[in-house]
Amino acid sequence: MFRVIFACVHNAGRSQMAAAFFNQLADRAKAEAISAGTEPGPRVHPEVLAVMQEIGIDLSHATPQKLTEELARDAQLLITMGCGDKCPCVPGLRREDWPLRDPKGQPLEEVRMIRDEIRARVKFLLAHEDLGNSPRA
Protein backbone atom coordinates (compact mmCIF):
# COMPACT_ATOMS: atom_id res chain seq x y z
CA MET A 1 0.00 0.00 0.00
CA PHE A 2 1.40 3.37 -1.08
CA ARG A 3 0.70 5.91 1.66
CA VAL A 4 0.94 9.66 1.17
CA ILE A 5 0.86 12.27 3.90
CA PHE A 6 -0.34 15.72 2.90
CA ALA A 7 0.88 18.16 5.52
CA CYS A 8 0.70 21.85 6.28
CA VAL A 9 0.99 23.82 9.48
CA HIS A 10 -2.62 23.81 10.75
CA ASN A 11 -4.03 20.85 8.76
CA ALA A 12 -7.18 22.89 8.26
CA GLY A 13 -7.19 23.68 4.54
CA ARG A 14 -4.80 22.66 1.77
CA SER A 15 -3.75 19.31 3.22
CA GLN A 16 -7.36 18.35 3.99
CA MET A 17 -8.42 19.09 0.41
CA ALA A 18 -5.45 17.20 -1.05
CA ALA A 19 -6.07 14.08 1.04
CA ALA A 20 -9.78 14.13 0.17
CA PHE A 21 -9.06 14.36 -3.56
CA PHE A 22 -6.38 11.68 -3.37
CA ASN A 23 -8.67 9.26 -1.54
CA GLN A 24 -11.51 9.97 -3.97
CA LEU A 25 -9.40 9.46 -7.10
CA ALA A 26 -6.87 6.80 -6.07
CA ASP A 27 -7.23 3.08 -6.51
CA ARG A 28 -7.88 2.28 -2.85
CA ALA A 29 -6.34 -1.16 -3.28
CA LYS A 30 -3.03 0.55 -4.13
CA ALA A 31 -2.92 3.80 -2.19
CA GLU A 32 -4.32 5.98 0.54
CA ALA A 33 -3.69 9.45 1.89
CA ILE A 34 -3.86 11.08 5.27
CA SER A 35 -3.45 14.69 6.21
CA ALA A 36 -1.74 16.19 9.23
CA GLY A 37 -0.10 19.35 10.49
CA THR A 38 2.72 20.52 12.70
CA GLU A 39 0.42 22.82 14.71
CA PRO A 40 -3.11 21.48 14.08
CA GLY A 41 -5.91 23.99 14.21
CA PRO A 42 -9.22 23.43 16.00
CA ARG A 43 -11.22 22.68 12.81
CA VAL A 44 -11.18 22.76 9.02
CA HIS A 45 -11.57 26.33 7.73
CA PRO A 46 -15.22 27.16 6.90
CA GLU A 47 -14.33 28.45 3.44
CA VAL A 48 -12.65 25.10 2.67
CA LEU A 49 -15.71 23.20 3.88
CA ALA A 50 -17.88 25.36 1.60
CA VAL A 51 -15.91 24.94 -1.64
CA MET A 52 -15.43 21.22 -1.13
CA GLN A 53 -19.16 20.80 -0.42
CA GLU A 54 -19.85 22.54 -3.75
CA ILE A 55 -18.24 19.58 -5.55
CA GLY A 56 -19.79 16.90 -3.35
CA ILE A 57 -16.96 16.29 -0.88
CA ASP A 58 -18.02 16.59 2.75
CA LEU A 59 -15.17 17.53 5.10
CA SER A 60 -17.46 18.48 7.99
CA HIS A 61 -16.26 15.49 10.03
CA ALA A 62 -12.56 15.97 9.21
CA THR A 63 -10.45 16.86 12.24
CA PRO A 64 -6.99 18.41 12.06
CA GLN A 65 -4.36 16.09 13.55
CA LYS A 66 -0.72 16.37 14.51
CA LEU A 67 1.96 14.91 12.26
CA THR A 68 3.78 12.38 14.43
CA GLU A 69 6.51 9.83 13.80
CA GLU A 70 3.94 7.09 14.37
CA LEU A 71 1.63 8.57 11.74
CA ALA A 72 4.51 8.86 9.25
CA ARG A 73 5.95 5.40 9.93
CA ASP A 74 4.18 3.57 7.07
CA ALA A 75 4.23 6.42 4.55
CA GLN A 76 6.26 6.56 1.37
CA LEU A 77 5.74 10.23 0.48
CA LEU A 78 5.28 13.50 2.37
CA ILE A 79 3.80 16.38 0.41
CA THR A 80 3.98 19.74 2.11
CA MET A 81 1.79 22.64 1.10
CA GLY A 82 4.06 25.64 0.62
CA CYS A 83 4.39 26.50 4.30
CA GLY A 84 8.03 27.57 4.06
CA ASP A 85 10.21 27.09 7.13
CA LYS A 86 7.22 25.81 9.11
CA CYS A 87 6.74 22.84 6.77
CA PRO A 88 7.28 19.50 8.45
CA CYS A 89 10.18 17.27 7.63
CA VAL A 90 10.25 13.55 8.32
CA PRO A 91 13.75 12.06 8.07
CA GLY A 92 14.01 9.26 5.53
CA LEU A 93 10.70 10.08 3.85
CA ARG A 94 10.58 11.25 0.23
CA ARG A 95 9.29 14.82 0.20
CA GLU A 96 7.72 17.16 -2.32
CA ASP A 97 6.54 20.71 -1.72
CA TRP A 98 3.55 22.16 -3.51
CA PRO A 99 3.71 25.98 -3.32
CA LEU A 100 0.06 26.70 -2.62
CA ARG A 101 -1.59 29.76 -1.11
CA ASP A 102 -3.25 29.36 2.28
CA PRO A 103 -7.05 29.45 1.83
CA LYS A 104 -7.74 30.71 5.35
CA GLY A 105 -9.80 33.89 5.27
CA GLN A 106 -9.73 34.12 1.47
CA PRO A 107 -12.81 34.91 -0.63
CA LEU A 108 -14.56 31.83 -2.01
CA GLU A 109 -13.37 32.61 -5.57
CA GLU A 110 -9.74 32.36 -4.36
CA VAL A 111 -10.42 29.20 -2.36
CA ARG A 112 -12.01 27.62 -5.44
CA MET A 113 -8.86 28.36 -7.46
CA ILE A 114 -6.71 26.80 -4.73
CA ARG A 115 -9.03 23.79 -4.61
CA ASP A 116 -8.86 23.32 -8.37
CA GLU A 117 -5.06 23.61 -8.38
CA ILE A 118 -4.84 20.98 -5.64
CA ARG A 119 -7.13 18.64 -7.59
CA ALA A 120 -4.95 19.05 -10.71
CA ARG A 121 -1.77 18.35 -8.72
CA VAL A 122 -3.33 15.25 -7.12
CA LYS A 123 -4.41 13.95 -10.54
CA PHE A 124 -0.87 14.45 -11.86
CA LEU A 125 0.62 12.68 -8.83
CA LEU A 126 -1.73 9.73 -9.25
CA ALA A 127 -0.90 9.43 -12.94
CA HIS A 128 2.85 9.76 -12.31
CA GLU A 129 2.82 7.09 -9.59
CA ASP A 130 0.29 4.91 -11.49
CA LEU A 131 -2.12 4.92 -8.56
CA GLY A 132 -5.26 6.27 -10.20
CA ASN A 133 -8.64 4.63 -10.15
CA SER A 134 -9.57 4.75 -13.84
CA PRO A 135 -11.56 6.32 -15.39
CA ARG A 136 -12.06 9.05 -12.74
CA ALA A 137 -8.36 9.89 -12.40
PDB file of C-alpha atoms in Angstrom:
ATOM      1  CA  MET A   1       0.000   0.000   0.000  1.00  0.00           C
ATOM      2  CA  PHE A   2       1.396   3.365  -1.081  1.00  0.00           C
ATOM      3  CA  ARG A   3       0.697   5.909   1.659  1.00  0.00           C
ATOM      4  CA  VAL A   4       0.943   9.662   1.172  1.00  0.00           C
ATOM      5  CA  ILE A   5       0.859  12.269   3.904  1.00  0.00           C
ATOM      6  CA  PHE A   6      -0.345  15.719   2.905  1.00  0.00           C
ATOM      7  CA  ALA A   7       0.880  18.161   5.518  1.00  0.00           C
ATOM      8  CA  CYS A   8       0.702  21.849   6.281  1.00  0.00           C
ATOM      9  CA  VAL A   9       0.989  23.816   9.485  1.00  0.00           C
ATOM     10  CA  HIS A  10      -2.619  23.807  10.748  1.00  0.00           C
ATOM     11  CA  ASN A  11      -4.030  20.852   8.764  1.00  0.00           C
ATOM     12  CA  ALA A  12      -7.181  22.891   8.256  1.00  0.00           C
ATOM     13  CA  GLY A  13      -7.192  23.678   4.538  1.00  0.00           C
ATOM     14  CA  ARG A  14      -4.803  22.656   1.770  1.00  0.00           C
ATOM     15  CA  SER A  15      -3.750  19.313   3.217  1.00  0.00           C
ATOM     16  CA  GLN A  16      -7.357  18.349   3.994  1.00  0.00           C
ATOM     17  CA  MET A  17      -8.417  19.091   0.409  1.00  0.00           C
ATOM     18  CA  ALA A  18      -5.445  17.198  -1.046  1.00  0.00           C
ATOM     19  CA  ALA A  19      -6.067  14.075   1.036  1.00  0.00           C
ATOM     20  CA  ALA A  20      -9.777  14.130   0.174  1.00  0.00           C
ATOM     21  CA  PHE A  21      -9.061  14.359  -3.565  1.00  0.00           C
ATOM     22  CA  PHE A  22      -6.384  11.678  -3.370  1.00  0.00           C
ATOM     23  CA  ASN A  23      -8.669   9.258  -1.545  1.00  0.00           C
ATOM     24  CA  GLN A  24     -11.509   9.970  -3.966  1.00  0.00           C
ATOM     25  CA  LEU A  25      -9.397   9.457  -7.102  1.00  0.00           C
ATOM     26  CA  ALA A  26      -6.875   6.799  -6.069  1.00  0.00           C
ATOM     27  CA  ASP A  27      -7.229   3.085  -6.508  1.00  0.00           C
ATOM     28  CA  ARG A  28      -7.880   2.276  -2.845  1.00  0.00           C
ATOM     29  CA  ALA A  29      -6.337  -1.165  -3.277  1.00  0.00           C
ATOM     30  CA  LYS A  30      -3.030   0.546  -4.130  1.00  0.00           C
ATOM     31  CA  ALA A  31      -2.918   3.798  -2.189  1.00  0.00           C
ATOM     32  CA  GLU A  32      -4.320   5.984   0.542  1.00  0.00           C
ATOM     33  CA  ALA A  33      -3.691   9.451   1.892  1.00  0.00           C
ATOM     34  CA  ILE A  34      -3.857  11.078   5.271  1.00  0.00           C
ATOM     35  CA  SER A  35      -3.451  14.692   6.211  1.00  0.00           C
ATOM     36  CA  ALA A  36      -1.736  16.191   9.225  1.00  0.00           C
ATOM     37  CA  GLY A  37      -0.103  19.352  10.490  1.00  0.00           C
ATOM     38  CA  THR A  38       2.717  20.519  12.703  1.00  0.00           C
ATOM     39  CA  GLU A  39       0.420  22.823  14.706  1.00  0.00           C
ATOM     40  CA  PRO A  40      -3.107  21.477  14.083  1.00  0.00           C
ATOM     41  CA  GLY A  41      -5.910  23.990  14.214  1.00  0.00           C
ATOM     42  CA  PRO A  42      -9.221  23.432  15.997  1.00  0.00           C
ATOM     43  CA  ARG A  43     -11.221  22.676  12.807  1.00  0.00           C
ATOM     44  CA  VAL A  44     -11.175  22.763   9.025  1.00  0.00           C
ATOM     45  CA  HIS A  45     -11.569  26.328   7.725  1.00  0.00           C
ATOM     46  CA  PRO A  46     -15.221  27.155   6.904  1.00  0.00           C
ATOM     47  CA  GLU A  47     -14.334  28.454   3.435  1.00  0.00           C
ATOM     48  CA  VAL A  48     -12.645  25.105   2.674  1.00  0.00           C
ATOM     49  CA  LEU A  49     -15.708  23.201   3.879  1.00  0.00           C
ATOM     50  CA  ALA A  50     -17.885  25.359   1.596  1.00  0.00           C
ATOM     51  CA  VAL A  51     -15.905  24.943  -1.638  1.00  0.00           C
ATOM     52  CA  MET A  52     -15.433  21.218  -1.126  1.00  0.00           C
ATOM     53  CA  GLN A  53     -19.162  20.801  -0.419  1.00  0.00           C
ATOM     54  CA  GLU A  54     -19.854  22.536  -3.755  1.00  0.00           C
ATOM     55  CA  ILE A  55     -18.243  19.581  -5.552  1.00  0.00           C
ATOM     56  CA  GLY A  56     -19.788  16.899  -3.348  1.00  0.00           C
ATOM     57  CA  ILE A  57     -16.960  16.293  -0.876  1.00  0.00           C
ATOM     58  CA  ASP A  58     -18.021  16.590   2.752  1.00  0.00           C
ATOM     59  CA  LEU A  59     -15.171  17.528   5.098  1.00  0.00           C
ATOM     60  CA  SER A  60     -17.456  18.479   7.989  1.00  0.00           C
ATOM     61  CA  HIS A  61     -16.257  15.494  10.027  1.00  0.00           C
ATOM     62  CA  ALA A  62     -12.562  15.973   9.212  1.00  0.00           C
ATOM     63  CA  THR A  63     -10.450  16.857  12.238  1.00  0.00           C
ATOM     64  CA  PRO A  64      -6.991  18.406  12.059  1.00  0.00           C
ATOM     65  CA  GLN A  65      -4.364  16.093  13.550  1.00  0.00           C
ATOM     66  CA  LYS A  66      -0.719  16.369  14.514  1.00  0.00           C
ATOM     67  CA  LEU A  67       1.957  14.910  12.261  1.00  0.00           C
ATOM     68  CA  THR A  68       3.779  12.385  14.428  1.00  0.00           C
ATOM     69  CA  GLU A  69       6.511   9.831  13.796  1.00  0.00           C
ATOM     70  CA  GLU A  70       3.944   7.090  14.372  1.00  0.00           C
ATOM     71  CA  LEU A  71       1.627   8.571  11.740  1.00  0.00           C
ATOM     72  CA  ALA A  72       4.507   8.857   9.245  1.00  0.00           C
ATOM     73  CA  ARG A  73       5.947   5.397   9.929  1.00  0.00           C
ATOM     74  CA  ASP A  74       4.180   3.572   7.069  1.00  0.00           C
ATOM     75  CA  ALA A  75       4.235   6.422   4.555  1.00  0.00           C
ATOM     76  CA  GLN A  76       6.260   6.561   1.367  1.00  0.00           C
ATOM     77  CA  LEU A  77       5.740  10.229   0.482  1.00  0.00           C
ATOM     78  CA  LEU A  78       5.282  13.501   2.368  1.00  0.00           C
ATOM     79  CA  ILE A  79       3.796  16.381   0.408  1.00  0.00           C
ATOM     80  CA  THR A  80       3.981  19.739   2.107  1.00  0.00           C
ATOM     81  CA  MET A  81       1.795  22.641   1.096  1.00  0.00           C
ATOM     82  CA  GLY A  82       4.058  25.642   0.618  1.00  0.00           C
ATOM     83  CA  CYS A  83       4.385  26.497   4.297  1.00  0.00           C
ATOM     84  CA  GLY A  84       8.033  27.570   4.064  1.00  0.00           C
ATOM     85  CA  ASP A  85      10.213  27.086   7.129  1.00  0.00           C
ATOM     86  CA  LYS A  86       7.218  25.806   9.113  1.00  0.00           C
ATOM     87  CA  CYS A  87       6.738  22.841   6.766  1.00  0.00           C
ATOM     88  CA  PRO A  88       7.275  19.502   8.454  1.00  0.00           C
ATOM     89  CA  CYS A  89      10.181  17.272   7.631  1.00  0.00           C
ATOM     90  CA  VAL A  90      10.249  13.549   8.320  1.00  0.00           C
ATOM     91  CA  PRO A  91      13.753  12.061   8.071  1.00  0.00           C
ATOM     92  CA  GLY A  92      14.011   9.264   5.530  1.00  0.00           C
ATOM     93  CA  LEU A  93      10.698  10.076   3.848  1.00  0.00           C
ATOM     94  CA  ARG A  94      10.578  11.250   0.234  1.00  0.00           C
ATOM     95  CA  ARG A  95       9.287  14.825   0.203  1.00  0.00           C
ATOM     96  CA  GLU A  96       7.723  17.163  -2.321  1.00  0.00           C
ATOM     97  CA  ASP A  97       6.539  20.709  -1.723  1.00  0.00           C
ATOM     98  CA  TRP A  98       3.549  22.159  -3.505  1.00  0.00           C
ATOM     99  CA  PRO A  99       3.714  25.975  -3.324  1.00  0.00           C
ATOM    100  CA  LEU A 100       0.060  26.699  -2.619  1.00  0.00           C
ATOM    101  CA  ARG A 101      -1.592  29.757  -1.115  1.00  0.00           C
ATOM    102  CA  ASP A 102      -3.252  29.364   2.284  1.00  0.00           C
ATOM    103  CA  PRO A 103      -7.048  29.448   1.826  1.00  0.00           C
ATOM    104  CA  LYS A 104      -7.736  30.713   5.354  1.00  0.00           C
ATOM    105  CA  GLY A 105      -9.801  33.886   5.271  1.00  0.00           C
ATOM    106  CA  GLN A 106      -9.729  34.120   1.472  1.00  0.00           C
ATOM    107  CA  PRO A 107     -12.814  34.909  -0.629  1.00  0.00           C
ATOM    108  CA  LEU A 108     -14.565  31.828  -2.008  1.00  0.00           C
ATOM    109  CA  GLU A 109     -13.367  32.606  -5.567  1.00  0.00           C
ATOM    110  CA  GLU A 110      -9.740  32.359  -4.358  1.00  0.00           C
ATOM    111  CA  VAL A 111     -10.415  29.199  -2.364  1.00  0.00           C
ATOM    112  CA  ARG A 112     -12.014  27.621  -5.442  1.00  0.00           C
ATOM    113  CA  MET A 113      -8.862  28.360  -7.457  1.00  0.00           C
ATOM    114  CA  ILE A 114      -6.705  26.803  -4.727  1.00  0.00           C
ATOM    115  CA  ARG A 115      -9.034  23.787  -4.605  1.00  0.00           C
ATOM    116  CA  ASP A 116      -8.856  23.316  -8.369  1.00  0.00           C
ATOM    117  CA  GLU A 117      -5.059  23.609  -8.378  1.00  0.00           C
ATOM    118  CA  ILE A 118      -4.842  20.977  -5.635  1.00  0.00           C
ATOM    119  CA  ARG A 119      -7.131  18.640  -7.590  1.00  0.00           C
ATOM    120  CA  ALA A 120      -4.950  19.048 -10.713  1.00  0.00           C
ATOM    121  CA  ARG A 121      -1.774  18.352  -8.725  1.00  0.00           C
ATOM    122  CA  VAL A 122      -3.332  15.250  -7.118  1.00  0.00           C
ATOM    123  CA  LYS A 123      -4.413  13.947 -10.535  1.00  0.00           C
ATOM    124  CA  PHE A 124      -0.871  14.455 -11.862  1.00  0.00           C
ATOM    125  CA  LEU A 125       0.616  12.679  -8.828  1.00  0.00           C
ATOM    126  CA  LEU A 126      -1.733   9.728  -9.250  1.00  0.00           C
ATOM    127  CA  ALA A 127      -0.903   9.429 -12.944  1.00  0.00           C
ATOM    128  CA  HIS A 128       2.849   9.763 -12.309  1.00  0.00           C
ATOM    129  CA  GLU A 129       2.823   7.092  -9.588  1.00  0.00           C
ATOM    130  CA  ASP A 130       0.291   4.909 -11.487  1.00  0.00           C
ATOM    131  CA  LEU A 131      -2.123   4.919  -8.563  1.00  0.00           C
ATOM    132  CA  GLY A 132      -5.263   6.267 -10.199  1.00  0.00           C
ATOM    133  CA  ASN A 133      -8.644   4.629 -10.145  1.00  0.00           C
ATOM    134  CA  SER A 134      -9.567   4.748 -13.840  1.00  0.00           C
ATOM    135  CA  PRO A 135     -11.562   6.321 -15.391  1.00  0.00           C
ATOM    136  CA  ARG A 136     -12.058   9.054 -12.740  1.00  0.00           C
ATOM    137  CA  ALA A 137      -8.358   9.895 -12.397  1.00  0.00           C
TER     138      ALA A 137
END
